[in-house]
Amino acid sequence: MELQKLIQAVMEGDASAALGELEAQLEASAPPLTLINEGLLAAMEQVGRLFKQGELFIPEVVMSAETVKGCLARLKPLLPPAEADALSTVAIGTVKGDLHDIGKNLVAMMLESSGFKVIDLGTDVSPQAFVQAACRGAGIIAMSALLTTTMPSMKETVAALTEAGWREKIKVIIGGAPVSAQYARAIGADGYSEDAASAVELCKSLINNTVNDAMKFLYGKADE
Ligand code: B1M
């Protein structure tokens, strides 16, 4: 599979060329997940590198990001359908002060196509908005941050959930390039994952743990 044309179109921020190339690849039976991982994300990696080296500027990065968003919207309905009823509701958002949403959107999309109900709170999400999502029935709060300067908002959100009495009743996960498992432990989150696929596995295992905890509480032993 030759994805160079798709990568080039994303890097140039040429949405119509990227969508055209995407259609051609789909017609040639390219798997949607491969197009995401080896096409769209590979292109964004190169965009990030060139941005860091000062060879691309913010308007160009925005155009590439918008191109990826359009392509993801096209691929979303083609991902494997949810197998069963919603496993649990995940409220996901990029934390306060942070506008990066490509990774967050990808995580949301993968969760949805794995059977989770997803409430997408968008970007620049305040701790209070995450608390409101818990009140609306979210079982998992999922926070994304791409800036070191916005990471503290994750800690503030955990504190706000604790203050509002929700922390013990829900799970909290975090992700994004600057955060780590160590940071998750330090702020009292339940878990960290480094990419969208492992975020799905993490959410599934947190739900299993919750079910096991409930079984232990009810019957004095885990459901084996
Ligand atoms: Co910005 N930006 N940016 N940017 N940007 C970074 C993050 C940066 C690393 C670039 C650099 O300097 N090398 C740098 C941050 C440095 C730091 O703090 N450590 C940076 C900066 C400084 C800024 C501004 C401050 C620039 C400025 O204005 N001077 C500014 C901040 C604006 C703001 O948020 N308030 C800014 C602006 C922007 C754009 C608007 C131009 C655009 C965002 C557009 C958009 O998202 N709609 C943008 C972009 C595109 C990037 C880079 C180039 C690419 C990010 C991206 O989308 N990656 C980025 C450099 C880079 O990462 N190489 C950069 C692709 C995406 C799929 O990966 O988001 O990491 P990622 O998501 C992954 C995982 O991290 C994980 O799964 C995803 C899929 O594998 N994941 C989770 C993410 N969230 C998760 C949540 C989970 C689990 C996993 O559970 C909850």
mmCIF file with all atom_site columns, C-alpha atoms in Angstrom, residues 24-198:
data_model
loop_
_atom_site.group_PDB
_atom_site.id
_atom_site.type_symbol
_atom_site.label_atom_id
_atom_site.label_alt_id
_atom_site.label_comp_id
_atom_site.label_asym_id
_atom_site.label_entity_id
_atom_site.label_seq_id
_atom_site.pdbx_PDB_ins_code
_atom_site.Cartn_x
_atom_site.Cartn_y
_atom_site.Cartn_z
_atom_site.occupancy
_atom_site.B_iso_or_equiv
_atom_site.pdbx_formal_charge
_atom_site.auth_seq_id
_atom_site.auth_comp_id
_atom_site.auth_asym_id
_atom_site.auth_atom_id
_atom_site.pdbx_PDB_model_num
ATOM 1   C CA . ALA A 1 24  ? -8.839  5.859  -3.776 1.00 0.00 ? 24  ALA A CA 1
ATOM 2   C CA . GLN A 1 25  ? -7.224  3.863  -0.953 1.00 0.00 ? 25  GLN A CA 1
ATOM 3   C CA . LEU A 1 26  ? -10.599 2.707  0.362  1.00 0.00 ? 26  LEU A CA 1
ATOM 4   C CA . GLU A 1 27  ? -11.614 1.615  -3.120 1.00 0.00 ? 27  GLU A CA 1
ATOM 5   C CA . ALA A 1 28  ? -8.394  -0.429 -3.234 1.00 0.00 ? 28  ALA A CA 1
ATOM 6   C CA . SER A 1 29  ? -9.533  -2.079 0.057  1.00 0.00 ? 29  SER A CA 1
ATOM 7   C CA . ALA A 1 30  ? -7.023  -0.379 2.361  1.00 0.00 ? 30  ALA A CA 1
ATOM 8   C CA . PRO A 1 31  ? -8.031  -1.030 6.008  1.00 0.00 ? 31  PRO A CA 1
ATOM 9   C CA . PRO A 1 32  ? -9.290  2.198  7.718  1.00 0.00 ? 32  PRO A CA 1
ATOM 10  C CA . LEU A 1 33  ? -7.064  1.636  10.777 1.00 0.00 ? 33  LEU A CA 1
ATOM 11  C CA . THR A 1 34  ? -3.970  1.358  8.580  1.00 0.00 ? 34  THR A CA 1
ATOM 12  C CA . LEU A 1 35  ? -4.942  4.582  6.830  1.00 0.00 ? 35  LEU A CA 1
ATOM 13  C CA . ILE A 1 36  ? -5.192  6.261  10.236 1.00 0.00 ? 36  ILE A CA 1
ATOM 14  C CA . ASN A 1 37  ? -1.972  4.898  11.725 1.00 0.00 ? 37  ASN A CA 1
ATOM 15  C CA . GLU A 1 38  ? 0.327   4.735  8.736  1.00 0.00 ? 38  GLU A CA 1
ATOM 16  C CA . GLY A 1 39  ? -1.171  7.622  6.768  1.00 0.00 ? 39  GLY A CA 1
ATOM 17  C CA . LEU A 1 40  ? -2.785  10.357 8.867  1.00 0.00 ? 40  LEU A CA 1
ATOM 18  C CA . LEU A 1 41  ? -0.778  9.944  12.063 1.00 0.00 ? 41  LEU A CA 1
ATOM 19  C CA . ALA A 1 42  ? 2.493   9.399  10.221 1.00 0.00 ? 42  ALA A CA 1
ATOM 20  C CA . ALA A 1 43  ? 1.850   12.691 8.402  1.00 0.00 ? 43  ALA A CA 1
ATOM 21  C CA . MET A 1 44  ? 1.099   14.542 11.667 1.00 0.00 ? 44  MET A CA 1
ATOM 22  C CA . GLU A 1 45  ? 4.339   13.194 13.141 1.00 0.00 ? 45  GLU A CA 1
ATOM 23  C CA . GLN A 1 46  ? 6.260   14.750 10.289 1.00 0.00 ? 46  GLN A CA 1
ATOM 24  C CA . VAL A 1 47  ? 4.281   17.996 10.624 1.00 0.00 ? 47  VAL A CA 1
ATOM 25  C CA . GLY A 1 48  ? 5.198   18.083 14.324 1.00 0.00 ? 48  GLY A CA 1
ATOM 26  C CA . ARG A 1 49  ? 8.873   17.534 13.549 1.00 0.00 ? 49  ARG A CA 1
ATOM 27  C CA . LEU A 1 50  ? 8.939   20.292 10.936 1.00 0.00 ? 50  LEU A CA 1
ATOM 28  C CA . PHE A 1 51  ? 7.046   22.648 13.291 1.00 0.00 ? 51  PHE A CA 1
ATOM 29  C CA . LYS A 1 52  ? 9.650   21.986 15.987 1.00 0.00 ? 52  LYS A CA 1
ATOM 30  C CA . GLN A 1 53  ? 12.469  22.660 13.538 1.00 0.00 ? 53  GLN A CA 1
ATOM 31  C CA . GLY A 1 54  ? 10.848  25.990 12.597 1.00 0.00 ? 54  GLY A CA 1
ATOM 32  C CA . GLU A 1 55  ? 10.180  24.861 9.031  1.00 0.00 ? 55  GLU A CA 1
ATOM 33  C CA . LEU A 1 56  ? 6.377   25.037 9.408  1.00 0.00 ? 56  LEU A CA 1
ATOM 34  C CA . PHE A 1 57  ? 4.331   27.725 11.121 1.00 0.00 ? 57  PHE A CA 1
ATOM 35  C CA . ILE A 1 58  ? 1.079   27.612 13.082 1.00 0.00 ? 58  ILE A CA 1
ATOM 36  C CA . PRO A 1 59  ? -1.321  28.375 10.156 1.00 0.00 ? 59  PRO A CA 1
ATOM 37  C CA . GLU A 1 60  ? 0.213   25.483 8.198  1.00 0.00 ? 60  GLU A CA 1
ATOM 38  C CA . VAL A 1 61  ? -0.045  23.154 11.201 1.00 0.00 ? 61  VAL A CA 1
ATOM 39  C CA . VAL A 1 62  ? -3.716  24.159 11.649 1.00 0.00 ? 62  VAL A CA 1
ATOM 40  C CA . MET A 1 63  ? -4.451  23.326 8.001  1.00 0.00 ? 63  MET A CA 1
ATOM 41  C CA . SER A 1 64  ? -2.832  19.901 8.386  1.00 0.00 ? 64  SER A CA 1
ATOM 42  C CA . ALA A 1 65  ? -4.767  19.311 11.599 1.00 0.00 ? 65  ALA A CA 1
ATOM 43  C CA . GLU A 1 66  ? -8.059  20.285 9.908  1.00 0.00 ? 66  GLU A CA 1
ATOM 44  C CA . THR A 1 67  ? -7.260  17.955 7.020  1.00 0.00 ? 67  THR A CA 1
ATOM 45  C CA . VAL A 1 68  ? -6.723  15.073 9.444  1.00 0.00 ? 68  VAL A CA 1
ATOM 46  C CA . LYS A 1 69  ? -10.015 15.906 11.187 1.00 0.00 ? 69  LYS A CA 1
ATOM 47  C CA . GLY A 1 70  ? -11.910 15.745 7.874  1.00 0.00 ? 70  GLY A CA 1
ATOM 48  C CA . CYS A 1 71  ? -10.282 12.409 7.016  1.00 0.00 ? 71  CYS A CA 1
ATOM 49  C CA . LEU A 1 72  ? -11.047 10.968 10.467 1.00 0.00 ? 72  LEU A CA 1
ATOM 50  C CA . ALA A 1 73  ? -14.708 11.974 10.066 1.00 0.00 ? 73  ALA A CA 1
ATOM 51  C CA . ARG A 1 74  ? -14.781 10.070 6.757  1.00 0.00 ? 74  ARG A CA 1
ATOM 52  C CA . LEU A 1 75  ? -13.192 6.952  8.313  1.00 0.00 ? 75  LEU A CA 1
ATOM 53  C CA . LYS A 1 76  ? -15.172 6.896  11.547 1.00 0.00 ? 76  LYS A CA 1
ATOM 54  C CA . PRO A 1 77  ? -18.253 5.067  10.174 1.00 0.00 ? 77  PRO A CA 1
ATOM 55  C CA . LEU A 1 78  ? -15.973 2.427  8.648  1.00 0.00 ? 78  LEU A CA 1
ATOM 56  C CA . LEU A 1 79  ? -14.378 1.343  11.912 1.00 0.00 ? 79  LEU A CA 1
ATOM 57  C CA . PRO A 1 80  ? -15.693 -1.914 13.390 1.00 0.00 ? 80  PRO A CA 1
ATOM 58  C CA . PRO A 1 81  ? -19.173 -1.301 14.835 1.00 0.00 ? 81  PRO A CA 1
ATOM 59  C CA . ALA A 1 82  ? -19.841 -1.431 18.543 1.00 0.00 ? 82  ALA A CA 1
ATOM 60  C CA . GLU A 1 83  ? -20.370 -5.055 19.506 1.00 0.00 ? 83  GLU A CA 1
ATOM 61  C CA . ALA A 1 84  ? -22.911 -4.582 22.221 1.00 0.00 ? 84  ALA A CA 1
ATOM 62  C CA . ASP A 1 85  ? -24.706 -1.960 24.209 1.00 0.00 ? 85  ASP A CA 1
ATOM 63  C CA . ALA A 1 86  ? -22.530 0.767  25.596 1.00 0.00 ? 86  ALA A CA 1
ATOM 64  C CA . LEU A 1 87  ? -20.007 -0.788 28.002 1.00 0.00 ? 87  LEU A CA 1
ATOM 65  C CA . SER A 1 88  ? -19.901 2.393  29.976 1.00 0.00 ? 88  SER A CA 1
ATOM 66  C CA . THR A 1 89  ? -20.028 6.118  29.412 1.00 0.00 ? 89  THR A CA 1
ATOM 67  C CA . VAL A 1 90  ? -16.728 7.924  29.000 1.00 0.00 ? 90  VAL A CA 1
ATOM 68  C CA . ALA A 1 91  ? -16.614 11.730 29.194 1.00 0.00 ? 91  ALA A CA 1
ATOM 69  C CA . ILE A 1 92  ? -13.528 12.878 27.329 1.00 0.00 ? 92  ILE A CA 1
ATOM 70  C CA . GLY A 1 93  ? -12.029 16.315 26.880 1.00 0.00 ? 93  GLY A CA 1
ATOM 71  C CA . THR A 1 94  ? -8.848  18.276 26.403 1.00 0.00 ? 94  THR A CA 1
ATOM 72  C CA . VAL A 1 95  ? -8.132  20.111 29.627 1.00 0.00 ? 95  VAL A CA 1
ATOM 73  C CA . LYS A 1 96  ? -8.507  23.810 30.358 1.00 0.00 ? 96  LYS A CA 1
ATOM 74  C CA . GLY A 1 97  ? -6.235  26.093 28.381 1.00 0.00 ? 97  GLY A CA 1
ATOM 75  C CA . ASP A 1 98  ? -5.419  23.415 25.818 1.00 0.00 ? 98  ASP A CA 1
ATOM 76  C CA . LEU A 1 99  ? -6.833  23.416 22.282 1.00 0.00 ? 99  LEU A CA 1
ATOM 77  C CA . HIS A 1 100 ? -5.131  20.315 20.857 1.00 0.00 ? 100 HIS A CA 1
ATOM 78  C CA . ASP A 1 101 ? -7.809  17.841 19.895 1.00 0.00 ? 101 ASP A CA 1
ATOM 79  C CA . ILE A 1 102 ? -6.563  15.431 17.230 1.00 0.00 ? 102 ILE A CA 1
ATOM 80  C CA . GLY A 1 103 ? -5.344  12.823 19.731 1.00 0.00 ? 103 GLY A CA 1
ATOM 81  C CA . LYS A 1 104 ? -8.413  13.296 21.913 1.00 0.00 ? 104 LYS A CA 1
ATOM 82  C CA . ASN A 1 105 ? -10.708 12.839 18.896 1.00 0.00 ? 105 ASN A CA 1
ATOM 83  C CA . LEU A 1 106 ? -8.871  9.687  17.948 1.00 0.00 ? 106 LEU A CA 1
ATOM 84  C CA . VAL A 1 107 ? -9.224  8.240  21.451 1.00 0.00 ? 107 VAL A CA 1
ATOM 85  C CA . ALA A 1 108 ? -12.948 9.173  21.448 1.00 0.00 ? 108 ALA A CA 1
ATOM 86  C CA . MET A 1 109 ? -13.457 7.515  18.088 1.00 0.00 ? 109 MET A CA 1
ATOM 87  C CA . MET A 1 110 ? -11.694 4.295  19.093 1.00 0.00 ? 110 MET A CA 1
ATOM 88  C CA . LEU A 1 111 ? -13.650 4.112  22.360 1.00 0.00 ? 111 LEU A CA 1
ATOM 89  C CA . GLU A 1 112 ? -16.924 4.603  20.526 1.00 0.00 ? 112 GLU A CA 1
ATOM 90  C CA . SER A 1 113 ? -16.133 1.942  17.975 1.00 0.00 ? 113 SER A CA 1
ATOM 91  C CA . SER A 1 114 ? -15.236 -0.432 20.822 1.00 0.00 ? 114 SER A CA 1
ATOM 92  C CA . GLY A 1 115 ? -18.651 -0.181 22.447 1.00 0.00 ? 115 GLY A CA 1
ATOM 93  C CA . PHE A 1 116 ? -18.314 2.738  24.842 1.00 0.00 ? 116 PHE A CA 1
ATOM 94  C CA . LYS A 1 117 ? -20.772 5.598  24.902 1.00 0.00 ? 117 LYS A CA 1
ATOM 95  C CA . VAL A 1 118 ? -18.693 8.747  24.566 1.00 0.00 ? 118 VAL A CA 1
ATOM 96  C CA . ILE A 1 119 ? -19.540 12.267 25.705 1.00 0.00 ? 119 ILE A CA 1
ATOM 97  C CA . ASP A 1 120 ? -17.071 14.541 23.931 1.00 0.00 ? 120 ASP A CA 1
ATOM 98  C CA . LEU A 1 121 ? -16.641 17.690 25.997 1.00 0.00 ? 121 LEU A CA 1
ATOM 99  C CA . GLY A 1 122 ? -14.347 19.277 23.400 1.00 0.00 ? 122 GLY A CA 1
ATOM 100 C CA . THR A 1 123 ? -11.285 21.336 24.203 1.00 0.00 ? 123 THR A CA 1
ATOM 101 C CA . ASP A 1 124 ? -10.436 23.879 26.929 1.00 0.00 ? 124 ASP A CA 1
ATOM 102 C CA . VAL A 1 125 ? -12.573 21.881 29.387 1.00 0.00 ? 125 VAL A CA 1
ATOM 103 C CA . SER A 1 126 ? -12.679 23.240 32.930 1.00 0.00 ? 126 SER A CA 1
ATOM 104 C CA . PRO A 1 127 ? -12.533 20.997 36.025 1.00 0.00 ? 127 PRO A CA 1
ATOM 105 C CA . GLN A 1 128 ? -16.152 22.016 36.727 1.00 0.00 ? 128 GLN A CA 1
ATOM 106 C CA . ALA A 1 129 ? -17.259 20.802 33.290 1.00 0.00 ? 129 ALA A CA 1
ATOM 107 C CA . PHE A 1 130 ? -15.683 17.389 33.994 1.00 0.00 ? 130 PHE A CA 1
ATOM 108 C CA . VAL A 1 131 ? -17.503 17.313 37.354 1.00 0.00 ? 131 VAL A CA 1
ATOM 109 C CA . GLN A 1 132 ? -20.793 18.077 35.560 1.00 0.00 ? 132 GLN A CA 1
ATOM 110 C CA . ALA A 1 133 ? -20.106 15.166 33.191 1.00 0.00 ? 133 ALA A CA 1
ATOM 111 C CA . ALA A 1 134 ? -19.742 12.865 36.213 1.00 0.00 ? 134 ALA A CA 1
ATOM 112 C CA . CYS A 1 135 ? -23.106 14.180 37.463 1.00 0.00 ? 135 CYS A CA 1
ATOM 113 C CA . ARG A 1 136 ? -24.583 13.341 34.024 1.00 0.00 ? 136 ARG A CA 1
ATOM 114 C CA . GLY A 1 137 ? -23.623 9.676  34.457 1.00 0.00 ? 137 GLY A CA 1
ATOM 115 C CA . ALA A 1 138 ? -20.124 9.287  33.034 1.00 0.00 ? 138 ALA A CA 1
ATOM 116 C CA . GLY A 1 139 ? -18.372 6.289  34.606 1.00 0.00 ? 139 GLY A CA 1
ATOM 117 C CA . ILE A 1 140 ? -14.964 7.277  33.286 1.00 0.00 ? 140 ILE A CA 1
ATOM 118 C CA . ILE A 1 141 ? -13.483 10.763 33.014 1.00 0.00 ? 141 ILE A CA 1
ATOM 119 C CA . ALA A 1 142 ? -10.787 10.857 30.325 1.00 0.00 ? 142 ALA A CA 1
ATOM 120 C CA . MET A 1 143 ? -8.499  13.869 30.114 1.00 0.00 ? 143 MET A CA 1
ATOM 121 C CA . SER A 1 144 ? -6.080  14.764 27.340 1.00 0.00 ? 144 SER A CA 1
ATOM 122 C CA . ALA A 1 145 ? -3.289  17.389 27.525 1.00 0.00 ? 145 ALA A CA 1
ATOM 123 C CA . LEU A 1 146 ? -0.619  18.250 24.958 1.00 0.00 ? 146 LEU A CA 1
ATOM 124 C CA . LEU A 1 147 ? 1.011   21.160 26.762 1.00 0.00 ? 147 LEU A CA 1
ATOM 125 C CA . THR A 1 148 ? 3.188   20.923 29.853 1.00 0.00 ? 148 THR A CA 1
ATOM 126 C CA . THR A 1 149 ? 1.521   24.174 30.980 1.00 0.00 ? 149 THR A CA 1
ATOM 127 C CA . THR A 1 150 ? -1.957  22.599 30.982 1.00 0.00 ? 150 THR A CA 1
ATOM 128 C CA . MET A 1 151 ? -1.035  19.370 32.797 1.00 0.00 ? 151 MET A CA 1
ATOM 129 C CA . PRO A 1 152 ? -1.815  20.940 36.223 1.00 0.00 ? 152 PRO A CA 1
ATOM 130 C CA . SER A 1 153 ? -5.453  21.238 35.142 1.00 0.00 ? 153 SER A CA 1
ATOM 131 C CA . MET A 1 154 ? -5.613  17.431 35.312 1.00 0.00 ? 154 MET A CA 1
ATOM 132 C CA . LYS A 1 155 ? -4.649  17.567 38.972 1.00 0.00 ? 155 LYS A CA 1
ATOM 133 C CA . GLU A 1 156 ? -7.187  20.359 39.567 1.00 0.00 ? 156 GLU A CA 1
ATOM 134 C CA . THR A 1 157 ? -9.887  18.231 37.938 1.00 0.00 ? 157 THR A CA 1
ATOM 135 C CA . VAL A 1 158 ? -9.101  15.249 40.192 1.00 0.00 ? 158 VAL A CA 1
ATOM 136 C CA . ALA A 1 159 ? -9.308  17.625 43.178 1.00 0.00 ? 159 ALA A CA 1
ATOM 137 C CA . ALA A 1 160 ? -12.627 19.073 41.931 1.00 0.00 ? 160 ALA A CA 1
ATOM 138 C CA . LEU A 1 161 ? -14.059 15.551 41.501 1.00 0.00 ? 161 LEU A CA 1
ATOM 139 C CA . THR A 1 162 ? -12.944 14.679 45.036 1.00 0.00 ? 162 THR A CA 1
ATOM 140 C CA . GLU A 1 163 ? -14.445 17.862 46.459 1.00 0.00 ? 163 GLU A CA 1
ATOM 141 C CA . ALA A 1 164 ? -17.754 17.209 44.689 1.00 0.00 ? 164 ALA A CA 1
ATOM 142 C CA . GLY A 1 165 ? -17.844 13.660 46.145 1.00 0.00 ? 165 GLY A CA 1
ATOM 143 C CA . TRP A 1 166 ? -17.450 11.858 42.812 1.00 0.00 ? 166 TRP A CA 1
ATOM 144 C CA . ARG A 1 167 ? -13.861 10.618 42.934 1.00 0.00 ? 167 ARG A CA 1
ATOM 145 C CA . GLU A 1 168 ? -14.591 7.266  44.623 1.00 0.00 ? 168 GLU A CA 1
ATOM 146 C CA . LYS A 1 169 ? -17.533 6.545  42.309 1.00 0.00 ? 169 LYS A CA 1
ATOM 147 C CA . ILE A 1 170 ? -15.849 7.004  38.945 1.00 0.00 ? 170 ILE A CA 1
ATOM 148 C CA . LYS A 1 171 ? -12.569 6.219  37.156 1.00 0.00 ? 171 LYS A CA 1
ATOM 149 C CA . VAL A 1 172 ? -10.170 8.853  35.876 1.00 0.00 ? 172 VAL A CA 1
ATOM 150 C CA . ILE A 1 173 ? -7.689  8.304  33.055 1.00 0.00 ? 173 ILE A CA 1
ATOM 151 C CA . ILE A 1 174 ? -5.229  10.666 31.428 1.00 0.00 ? 174 ILE A CA 1
ATOM 152 C CA . GLY A 1 175 ? -3.174  10.770 28.246 1.00 0.00 ? 175 GLY A CA 1
ATOM 153 C CA . GLY A 1 176 ? -1.329  13.037 25.846 1.00 0.00 ? 176 GLY A CA 1
ATOM 154 C CA . ALA A 1 177 ? 2.291   13.462 24.825 1.00 0.00 ? 177 ALA A CA 1
ATOM 155 C CA . PRO A 1 178 ? 3.683   15.219 27.939 1.00 0.00 ? 178 PRO A CA 1
ATOM 156 C CA . VAL A 1 179 ? 1.944   13.063 30.563 1.00 0.00 ? 179 VAL A CA 1
ATOM 157 C CA . SER A 1 180 ? 3.065   9.695  31.915 1.00 0.00 ? 180 SER A CA 1
ATOM 158 C CA . ALA A 1 181 ? 2.031   6.818  34.137 1.00 0.00 ? 181 ALA A CA 1
ATOM 159 C CA . GLN A 1 182 ? 4.131   8.389  36.881 1.00 0.00 ? 182 GLN A CA 1
ATOM 160 C CA . TYR A 1 183 ? 2.214   11.676 36.543 1.00 0.00 ? 183 TYR A CA 1
ATOM 161 C CA . ALA A 1 184 ? -1.086  9.765  36.628 1.00 0.00 ? 184 ALA A CA 1
ATOM 162 C CA . ARG A 1 185 ? -0.059  8.172  39.934 1.00 0.00 ? 185 ARG A CA 1
ATOM 163 C CA . ALA A 1 186 ? 1.152   11.498 41.321 1.00 0.00 ? 186 ALA A CA 1
ATOM 164 C CA . ILE A 1 187 ? -2.188  13.240 40.735 1.00 0.00 ? 187 ILE A CA 1
ATOM 165 C CA . GLY A 1 188 ? -4.307  10.294 41.873 1.00 0.00 ? 188 GLY A CA 1
ATOM 166 C CA . ALA A 1 189 ? -5.691  9.232  38.481 1.00 0.00 ? 189 ALA A CA 1
ATOM 167 C CA . ASP A 1 190 ? -6.581  5.557  37.902 1.00 0.00 ? 190 ASP A CA 1
ATOM 168 C CA . GLY A 1 191 ? -4.536  5.152  34.772 1.00 0.00 ? 191 GLY A CA 1
ATOM 169 C CA . TYR A 1 192 ? -2.555  6.483  31.845 1.00 0.00 ? 192 TYR A CA 1
ATOM 170 C CA . SER A 1 193 ? -2.296  5.285  28.287 1.00 0.00 ? 193 SER A CA 1
ATOM 171 C CA . GLU A 1 194 ? 0.054   6.398  25.583 1.00 0.00 ? 194 GLU A CA 1
ATOM 172 C CA . ASP A 1 195 ? -2.164  5.895  22.554 1.00 0.00 ? 195 ASP A CA 1
ATOM 173 C CA . ALA A 1 196 ? -5.748  5.436  21.468 1.00 0.00 ? 196 ALA A CA 1
ATOM 174 C CA . ALA A 1 197 ? -5.680  1.634  21.270 1.00 0.00 ? 197 ALA A CA 1
ATOM 175 C CA . SER A 1 198 ? -4.273  1.240  24.785 1.00 0.00 ? 198 SER A CA 1
#
